[in-house]
PDB file of C-alpha atoms in Angstrom:
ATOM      1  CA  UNK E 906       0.000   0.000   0.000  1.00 51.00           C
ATOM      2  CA  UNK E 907       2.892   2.133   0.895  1.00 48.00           C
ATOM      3  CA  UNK E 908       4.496   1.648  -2.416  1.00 49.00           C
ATOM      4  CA  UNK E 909       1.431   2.387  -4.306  1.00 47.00           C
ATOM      5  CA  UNK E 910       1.178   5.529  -2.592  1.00 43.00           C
ATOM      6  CA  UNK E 911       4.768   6.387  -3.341  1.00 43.00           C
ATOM      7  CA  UNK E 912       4.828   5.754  -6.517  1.00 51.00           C
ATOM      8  CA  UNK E 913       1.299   8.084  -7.301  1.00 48.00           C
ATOM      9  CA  UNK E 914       2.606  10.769  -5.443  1.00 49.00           C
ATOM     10  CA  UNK E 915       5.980  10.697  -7.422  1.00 54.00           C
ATOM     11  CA  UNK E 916       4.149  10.639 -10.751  1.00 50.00           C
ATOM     12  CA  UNK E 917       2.030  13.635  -9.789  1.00 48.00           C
ATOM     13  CA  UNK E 918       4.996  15.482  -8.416  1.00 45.00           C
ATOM     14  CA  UNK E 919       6.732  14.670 -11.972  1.00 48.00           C
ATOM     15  CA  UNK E 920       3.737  15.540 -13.616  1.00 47.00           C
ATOM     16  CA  UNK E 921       3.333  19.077 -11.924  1.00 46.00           C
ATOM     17  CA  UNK E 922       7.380  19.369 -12.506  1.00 45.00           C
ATOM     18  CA  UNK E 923       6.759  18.916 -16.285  1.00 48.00           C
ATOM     19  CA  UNK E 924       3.822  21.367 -16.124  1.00 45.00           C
ATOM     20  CA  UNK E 925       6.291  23.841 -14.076  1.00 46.00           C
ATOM     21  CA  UNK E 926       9.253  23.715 -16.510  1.00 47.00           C
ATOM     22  CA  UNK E 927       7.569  22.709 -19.406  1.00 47.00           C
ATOM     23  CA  UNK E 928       5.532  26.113 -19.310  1.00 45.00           C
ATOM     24  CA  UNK E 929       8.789  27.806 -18.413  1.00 45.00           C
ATOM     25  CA  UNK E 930      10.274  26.882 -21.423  1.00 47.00           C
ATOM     26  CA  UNK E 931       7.778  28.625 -23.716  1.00 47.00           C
ATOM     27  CA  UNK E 932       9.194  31.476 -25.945  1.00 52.00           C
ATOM     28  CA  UNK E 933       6.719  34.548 -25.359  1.00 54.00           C
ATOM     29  CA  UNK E 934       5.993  35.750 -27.988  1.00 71.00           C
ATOM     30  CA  UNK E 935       8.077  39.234 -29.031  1.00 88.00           C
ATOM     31  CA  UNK E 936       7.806  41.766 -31.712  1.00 91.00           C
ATOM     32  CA  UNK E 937      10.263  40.719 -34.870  1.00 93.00           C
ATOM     33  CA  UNK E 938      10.765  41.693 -37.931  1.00 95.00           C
ATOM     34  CA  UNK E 939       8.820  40.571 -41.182  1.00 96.00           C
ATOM     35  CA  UNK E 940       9.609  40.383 -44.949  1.00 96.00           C
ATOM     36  CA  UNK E 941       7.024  41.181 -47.408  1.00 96.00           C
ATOM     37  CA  UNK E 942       8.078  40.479 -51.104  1.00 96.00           C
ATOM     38  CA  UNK E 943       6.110  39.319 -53.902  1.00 96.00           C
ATOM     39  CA  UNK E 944       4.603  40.462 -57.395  1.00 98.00           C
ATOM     40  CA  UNK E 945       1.052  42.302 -57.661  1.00 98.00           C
ATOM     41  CA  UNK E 946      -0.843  40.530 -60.938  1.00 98.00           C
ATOM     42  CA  UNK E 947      -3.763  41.145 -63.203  1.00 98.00           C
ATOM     43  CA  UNK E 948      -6.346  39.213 -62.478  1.00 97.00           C
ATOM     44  CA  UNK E 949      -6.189  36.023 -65.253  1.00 96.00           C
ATOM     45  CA  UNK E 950      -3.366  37.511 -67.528  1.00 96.00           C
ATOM     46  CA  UNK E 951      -1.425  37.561 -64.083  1.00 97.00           C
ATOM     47  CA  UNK E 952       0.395  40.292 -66.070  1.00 97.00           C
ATOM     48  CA  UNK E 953       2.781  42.347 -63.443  1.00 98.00           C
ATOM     49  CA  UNK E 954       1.277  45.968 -62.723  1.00 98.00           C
ATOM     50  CA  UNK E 955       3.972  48.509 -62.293  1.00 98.00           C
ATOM     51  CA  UNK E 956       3.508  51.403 -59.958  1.00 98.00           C
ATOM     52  CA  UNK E 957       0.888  50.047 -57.820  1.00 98.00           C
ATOM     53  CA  UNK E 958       0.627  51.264 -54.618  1.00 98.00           C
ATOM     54  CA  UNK E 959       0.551  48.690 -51.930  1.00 97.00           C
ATOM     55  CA  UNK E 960      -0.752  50.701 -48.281  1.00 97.00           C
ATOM     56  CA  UNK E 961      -0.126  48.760 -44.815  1.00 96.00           C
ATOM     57  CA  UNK E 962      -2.584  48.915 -42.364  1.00 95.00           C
ATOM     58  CA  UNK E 963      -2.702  47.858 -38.718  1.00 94.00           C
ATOM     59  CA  UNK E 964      -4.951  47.149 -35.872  1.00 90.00           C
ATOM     60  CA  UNK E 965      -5.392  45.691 -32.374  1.00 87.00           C
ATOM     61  CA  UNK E 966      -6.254  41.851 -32.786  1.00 73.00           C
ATOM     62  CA  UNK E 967      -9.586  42.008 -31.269  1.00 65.00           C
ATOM     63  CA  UNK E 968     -10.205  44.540 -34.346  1.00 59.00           C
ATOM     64  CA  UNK E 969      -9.509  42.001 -37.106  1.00 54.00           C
ATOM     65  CA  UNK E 970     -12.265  41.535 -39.301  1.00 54.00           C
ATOM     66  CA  UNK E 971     -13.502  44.577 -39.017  1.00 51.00           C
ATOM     67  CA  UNK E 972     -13.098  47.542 -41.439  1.00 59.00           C
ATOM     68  CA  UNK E 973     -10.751  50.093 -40.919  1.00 62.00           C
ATOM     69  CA  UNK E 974      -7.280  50.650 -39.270  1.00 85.00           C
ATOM     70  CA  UNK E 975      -4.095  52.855 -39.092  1.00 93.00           C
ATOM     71  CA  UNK E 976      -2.260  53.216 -42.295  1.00 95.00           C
ATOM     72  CA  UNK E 977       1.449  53.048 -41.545  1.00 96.00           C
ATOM     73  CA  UNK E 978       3.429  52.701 -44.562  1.00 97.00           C
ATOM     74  CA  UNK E 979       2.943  52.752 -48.307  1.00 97.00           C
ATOM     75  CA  UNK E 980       4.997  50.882 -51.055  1.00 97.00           C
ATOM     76  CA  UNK E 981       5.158  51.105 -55.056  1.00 98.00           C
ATOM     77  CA  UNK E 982       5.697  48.277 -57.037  1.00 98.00           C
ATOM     78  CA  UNK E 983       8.502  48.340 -60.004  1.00 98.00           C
ATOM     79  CA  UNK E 984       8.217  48.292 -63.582  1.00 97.00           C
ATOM     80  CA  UNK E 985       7.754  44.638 -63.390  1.00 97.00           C
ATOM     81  CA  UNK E 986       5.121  44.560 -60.683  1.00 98.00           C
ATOM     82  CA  UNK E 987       7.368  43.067 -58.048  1.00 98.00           C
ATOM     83  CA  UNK E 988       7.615  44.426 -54.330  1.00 98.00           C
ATOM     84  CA  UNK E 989       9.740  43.724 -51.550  1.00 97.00           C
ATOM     85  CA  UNK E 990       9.282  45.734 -47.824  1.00 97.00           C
ATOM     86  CA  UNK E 991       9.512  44.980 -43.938  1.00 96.00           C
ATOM     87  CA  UNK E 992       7.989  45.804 -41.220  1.00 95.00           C
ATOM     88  CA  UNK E 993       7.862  44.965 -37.446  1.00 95.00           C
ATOM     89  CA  UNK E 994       5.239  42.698 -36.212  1.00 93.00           C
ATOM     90  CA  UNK E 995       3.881  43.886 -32.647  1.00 93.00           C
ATOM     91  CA  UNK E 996       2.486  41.450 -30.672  1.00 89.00           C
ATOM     92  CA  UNK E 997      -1.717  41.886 -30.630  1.00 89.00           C
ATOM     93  CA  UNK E 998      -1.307  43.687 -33.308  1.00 91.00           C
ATOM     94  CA  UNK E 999      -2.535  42.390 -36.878  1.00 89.00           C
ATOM     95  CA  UNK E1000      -1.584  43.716 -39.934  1.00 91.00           C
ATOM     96  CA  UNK E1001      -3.283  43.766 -43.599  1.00 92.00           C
ATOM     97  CA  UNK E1002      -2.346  45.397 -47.028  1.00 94.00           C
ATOM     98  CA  UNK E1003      -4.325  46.561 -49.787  1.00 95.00           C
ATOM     99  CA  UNK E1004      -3.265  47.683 -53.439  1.00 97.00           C
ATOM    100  CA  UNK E1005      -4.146  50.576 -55.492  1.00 98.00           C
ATOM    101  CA  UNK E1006      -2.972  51.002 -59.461  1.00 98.00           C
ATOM    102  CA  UNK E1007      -4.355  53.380 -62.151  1.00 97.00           C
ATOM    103  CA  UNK E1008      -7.005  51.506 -64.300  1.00 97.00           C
ATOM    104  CA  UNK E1009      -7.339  48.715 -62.303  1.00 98.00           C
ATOM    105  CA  UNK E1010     -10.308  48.035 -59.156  1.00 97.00           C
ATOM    106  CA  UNK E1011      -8.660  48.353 -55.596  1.00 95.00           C
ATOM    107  CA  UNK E1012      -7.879  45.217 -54.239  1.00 94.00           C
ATOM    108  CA  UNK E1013      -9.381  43.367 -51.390  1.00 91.00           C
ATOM    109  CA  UNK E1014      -7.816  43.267 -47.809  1.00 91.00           C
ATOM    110  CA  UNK E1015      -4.628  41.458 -47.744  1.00 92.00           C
ATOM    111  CA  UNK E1016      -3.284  39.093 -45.000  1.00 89.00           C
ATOM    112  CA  UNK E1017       0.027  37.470 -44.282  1.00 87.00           C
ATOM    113  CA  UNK E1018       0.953  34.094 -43.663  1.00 88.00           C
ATOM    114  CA  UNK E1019       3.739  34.132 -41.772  1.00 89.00           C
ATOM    115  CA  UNK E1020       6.718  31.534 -41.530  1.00 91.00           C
ATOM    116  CA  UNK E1021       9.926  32.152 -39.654  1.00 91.00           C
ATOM    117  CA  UNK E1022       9.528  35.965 -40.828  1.00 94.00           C
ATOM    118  CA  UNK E1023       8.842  35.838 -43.981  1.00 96.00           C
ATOM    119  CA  UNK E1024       5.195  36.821 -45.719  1.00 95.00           C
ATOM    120  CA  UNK E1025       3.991  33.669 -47.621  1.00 93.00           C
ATOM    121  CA  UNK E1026       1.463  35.660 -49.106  1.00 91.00           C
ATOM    122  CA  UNK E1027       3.831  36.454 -52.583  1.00 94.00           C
ATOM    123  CA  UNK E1028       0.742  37.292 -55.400  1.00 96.00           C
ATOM    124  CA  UNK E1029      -1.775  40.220 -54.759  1.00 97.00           C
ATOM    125  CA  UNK E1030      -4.464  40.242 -57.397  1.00 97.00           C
ATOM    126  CA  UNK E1031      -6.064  43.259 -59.406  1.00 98.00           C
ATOM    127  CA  UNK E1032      -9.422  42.934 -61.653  1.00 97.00           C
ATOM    128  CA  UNK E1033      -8.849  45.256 -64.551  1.00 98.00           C
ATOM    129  CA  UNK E1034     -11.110  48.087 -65.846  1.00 97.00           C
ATOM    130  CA  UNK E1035     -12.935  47.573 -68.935  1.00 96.00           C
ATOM    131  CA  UNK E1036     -15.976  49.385 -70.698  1.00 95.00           C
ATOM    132  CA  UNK E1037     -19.274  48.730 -72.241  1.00 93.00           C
ATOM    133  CA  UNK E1038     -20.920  51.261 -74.681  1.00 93.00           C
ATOM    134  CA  UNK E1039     -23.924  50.654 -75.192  1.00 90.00           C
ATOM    135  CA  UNK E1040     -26.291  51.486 -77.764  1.00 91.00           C
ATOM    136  CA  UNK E1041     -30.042  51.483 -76.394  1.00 87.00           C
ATOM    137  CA  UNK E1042     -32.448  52.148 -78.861  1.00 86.00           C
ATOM    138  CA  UNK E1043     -36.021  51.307 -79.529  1.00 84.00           C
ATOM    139  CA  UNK E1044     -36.482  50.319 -82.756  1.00 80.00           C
ATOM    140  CA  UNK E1045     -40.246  49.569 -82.784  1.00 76.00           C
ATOM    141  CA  UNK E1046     -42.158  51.800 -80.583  1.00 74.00           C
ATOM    142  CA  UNK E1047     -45.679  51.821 -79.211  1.00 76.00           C
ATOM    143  CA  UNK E1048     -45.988  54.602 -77.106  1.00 81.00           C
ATOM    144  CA  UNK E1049     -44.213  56.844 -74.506  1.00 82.00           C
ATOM    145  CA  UNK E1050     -45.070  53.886 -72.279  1.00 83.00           C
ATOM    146  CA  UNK E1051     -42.622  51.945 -73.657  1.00 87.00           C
ATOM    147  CA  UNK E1052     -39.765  51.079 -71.007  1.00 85.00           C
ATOM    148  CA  UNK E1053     -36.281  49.219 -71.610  1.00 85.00           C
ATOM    149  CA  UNK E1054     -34.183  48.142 -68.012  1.00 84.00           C
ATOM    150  CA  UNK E1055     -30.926  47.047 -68.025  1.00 79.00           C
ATOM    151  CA  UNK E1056     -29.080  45.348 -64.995  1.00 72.00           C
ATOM    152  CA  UNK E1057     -26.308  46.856 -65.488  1.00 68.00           C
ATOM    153  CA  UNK E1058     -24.855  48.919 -62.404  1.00 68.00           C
ATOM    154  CA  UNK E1059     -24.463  52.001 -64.394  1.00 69.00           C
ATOM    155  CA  UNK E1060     -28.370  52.316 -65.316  1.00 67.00           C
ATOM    156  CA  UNK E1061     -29.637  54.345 -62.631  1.00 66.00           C
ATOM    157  CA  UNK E1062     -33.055  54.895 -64.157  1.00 69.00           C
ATOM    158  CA  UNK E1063     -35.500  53.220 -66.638  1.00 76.00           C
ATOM    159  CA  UNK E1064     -35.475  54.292 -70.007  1.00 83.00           C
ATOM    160  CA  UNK E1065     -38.625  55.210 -71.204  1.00 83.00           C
ATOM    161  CA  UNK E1066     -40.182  56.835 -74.728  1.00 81.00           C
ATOM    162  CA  UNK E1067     -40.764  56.342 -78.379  1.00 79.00           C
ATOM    163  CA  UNK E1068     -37.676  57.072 -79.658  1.00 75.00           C
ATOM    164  CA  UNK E1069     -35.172  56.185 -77.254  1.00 83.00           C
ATOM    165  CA  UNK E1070     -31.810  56.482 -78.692  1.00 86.00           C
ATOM    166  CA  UNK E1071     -29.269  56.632 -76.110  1.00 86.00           C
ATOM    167  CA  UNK E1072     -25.643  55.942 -75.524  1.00 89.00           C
ATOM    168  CA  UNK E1073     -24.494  54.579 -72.185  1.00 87.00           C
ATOM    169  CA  UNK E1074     -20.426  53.934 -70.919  1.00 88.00           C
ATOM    170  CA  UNK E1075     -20.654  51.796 -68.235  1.00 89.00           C
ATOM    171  CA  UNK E1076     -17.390  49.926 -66.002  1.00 91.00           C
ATOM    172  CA  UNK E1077     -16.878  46.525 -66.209  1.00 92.00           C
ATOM    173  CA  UNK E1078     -14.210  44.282 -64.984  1.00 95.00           C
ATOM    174  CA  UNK E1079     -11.898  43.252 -67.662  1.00 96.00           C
ATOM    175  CA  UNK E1080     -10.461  39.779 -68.627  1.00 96.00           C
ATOM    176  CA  UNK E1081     -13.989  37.815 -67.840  1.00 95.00           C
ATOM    177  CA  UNK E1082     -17.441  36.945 -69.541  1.00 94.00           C
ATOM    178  CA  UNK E1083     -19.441  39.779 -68.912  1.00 91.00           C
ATOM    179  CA  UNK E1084     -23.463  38.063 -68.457  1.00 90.00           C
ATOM    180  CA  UNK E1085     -26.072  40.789 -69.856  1.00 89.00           C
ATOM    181  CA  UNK E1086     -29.856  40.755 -68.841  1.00 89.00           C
ATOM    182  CA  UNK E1087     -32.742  43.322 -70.095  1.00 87.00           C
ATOM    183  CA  UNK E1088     -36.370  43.899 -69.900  1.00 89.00           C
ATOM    184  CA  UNK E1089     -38.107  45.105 -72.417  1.00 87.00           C
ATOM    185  CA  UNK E1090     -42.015  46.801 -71.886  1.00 87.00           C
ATOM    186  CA  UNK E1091     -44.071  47.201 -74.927  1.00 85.00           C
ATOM    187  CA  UNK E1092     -47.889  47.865 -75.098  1.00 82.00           C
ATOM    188  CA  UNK E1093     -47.634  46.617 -71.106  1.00 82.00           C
ATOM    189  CA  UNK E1094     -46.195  43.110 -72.818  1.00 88.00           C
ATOM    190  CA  UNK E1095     -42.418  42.450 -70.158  1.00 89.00           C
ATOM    191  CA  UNK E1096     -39.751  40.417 -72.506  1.00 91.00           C
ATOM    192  CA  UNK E1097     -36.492  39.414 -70.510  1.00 92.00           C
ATOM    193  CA  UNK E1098     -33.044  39.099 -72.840  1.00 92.00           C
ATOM    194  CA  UNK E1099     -30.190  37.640 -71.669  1.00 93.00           C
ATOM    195  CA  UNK E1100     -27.138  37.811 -73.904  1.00 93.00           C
ATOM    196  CA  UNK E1101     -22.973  37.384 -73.235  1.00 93.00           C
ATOM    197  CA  UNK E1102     -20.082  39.769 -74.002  1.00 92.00           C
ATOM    198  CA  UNK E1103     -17.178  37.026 -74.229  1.00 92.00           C
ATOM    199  CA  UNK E1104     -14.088  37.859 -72.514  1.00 92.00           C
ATOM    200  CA  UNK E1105     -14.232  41.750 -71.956  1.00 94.00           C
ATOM    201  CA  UNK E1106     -10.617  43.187 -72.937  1.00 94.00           C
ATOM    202  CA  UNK E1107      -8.861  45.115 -70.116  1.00 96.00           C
ATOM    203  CA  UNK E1108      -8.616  48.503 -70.692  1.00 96.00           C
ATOM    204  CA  UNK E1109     -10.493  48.763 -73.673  1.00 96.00           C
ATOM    205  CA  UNK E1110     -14.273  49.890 -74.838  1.00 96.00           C
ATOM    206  CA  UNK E1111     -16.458  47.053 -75.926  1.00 95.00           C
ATOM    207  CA  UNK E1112     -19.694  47.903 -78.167  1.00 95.00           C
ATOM    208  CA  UNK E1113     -23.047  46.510 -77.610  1.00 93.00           C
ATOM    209  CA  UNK E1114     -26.396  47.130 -79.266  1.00 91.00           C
ATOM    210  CA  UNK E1115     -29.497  46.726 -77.133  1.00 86.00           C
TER     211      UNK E1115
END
């Protein structure tokens, strides 16, 4: 019995020994250094994108997810798109980027997997800008009843008469199918169209007919 006893209490004494000095052993964890270095792309072509600006951002780590936080440092990408940058990691801190080029949407948040560090995050993506003129016209009409809709973000209103001819620039994001759908209203008669604008050319004006 006086063994048993023994040899519990020695394995919970080693136990709360390992606990003790185990625990001890842990590296807190410590503000370092980070490197940052990668290429920022267009979206499909993954093209590099000279002169984008790359902003830093950071925030308490309760605050992550939410919008916002304190810009403290900007970056510009070379002629070839790459960029390279550090910055100091502070402990409960968190720390995002987001990228910014002429012609091209802003990018989403940004956030860094980190190994040893180094950023593992290496390619930030851009959707270019492209453009749809179109051409609505109503070729047929009844009467100033007669409505066409477009969903298309830049139509803001119906268009309504009996001779509608009008010319509308609207954005678009380049390098994709762009999916088209319209409503036509004629003697109180609703027609839906759908149609497809294959592969929308960055940068460039595409013309449509409606």
């Amino acid at each position: 019995m006086e063994s048993y006893l023994f040899t519990k209490g020695n394995t919970i004494l080693l136990f709360c020994l390992t606990v003790l000095f185990g625990t001890g052993c842990l590296k807190p964890a410590e503000d370092h250094n980070v490197k940052w270095e990668g290429k920022v792309l267009e979206k499909v072509t993954k093209k590099g994108i000279p002169n984008a600006k790359i902003f830093l951002y950071e925030r308490k780590a309760e605050l992550l997810g939410s919008s916002g936080g304190i810009l403290i440092d900007t970056y510009q990408t070379d002629k070839y798109g790459n960029f390279s940058f550090n910055y100091t990691y502070r402990v409960n801190y968190g720390y995002t980027v987001k990228v910014v080029a002429d012609k091209y949407y802003e990018s989403e948040l940004y956030t860094p997997s980190e190994k040893k560090g180094v950023a593992t995050t290496t390619e930030l993506l851009l959707d270019p800008y492209a453009w749809i003129k179109f051409h609505v016209k109503n070729v047929s009409p009844f009467d100033e009843n007669d409505k066409i809709d477009v969903n298309e973000s830049c139509f803001t209103k119906l268009i309504y008469g009996t001779q509608v001819d009008t010319t509308i620039i609207c954005d678009a994001i380049g390098n994709v199918n762009q999916n088209l759908v319209w409503w036509v209203t004629k003697n109180s008669n609703k027609v839906k169209y759908n149609d497809t604008i294959p592969f929308l050319k960055a940068h460039d004006t595409t013309y449509f007919d409606i």
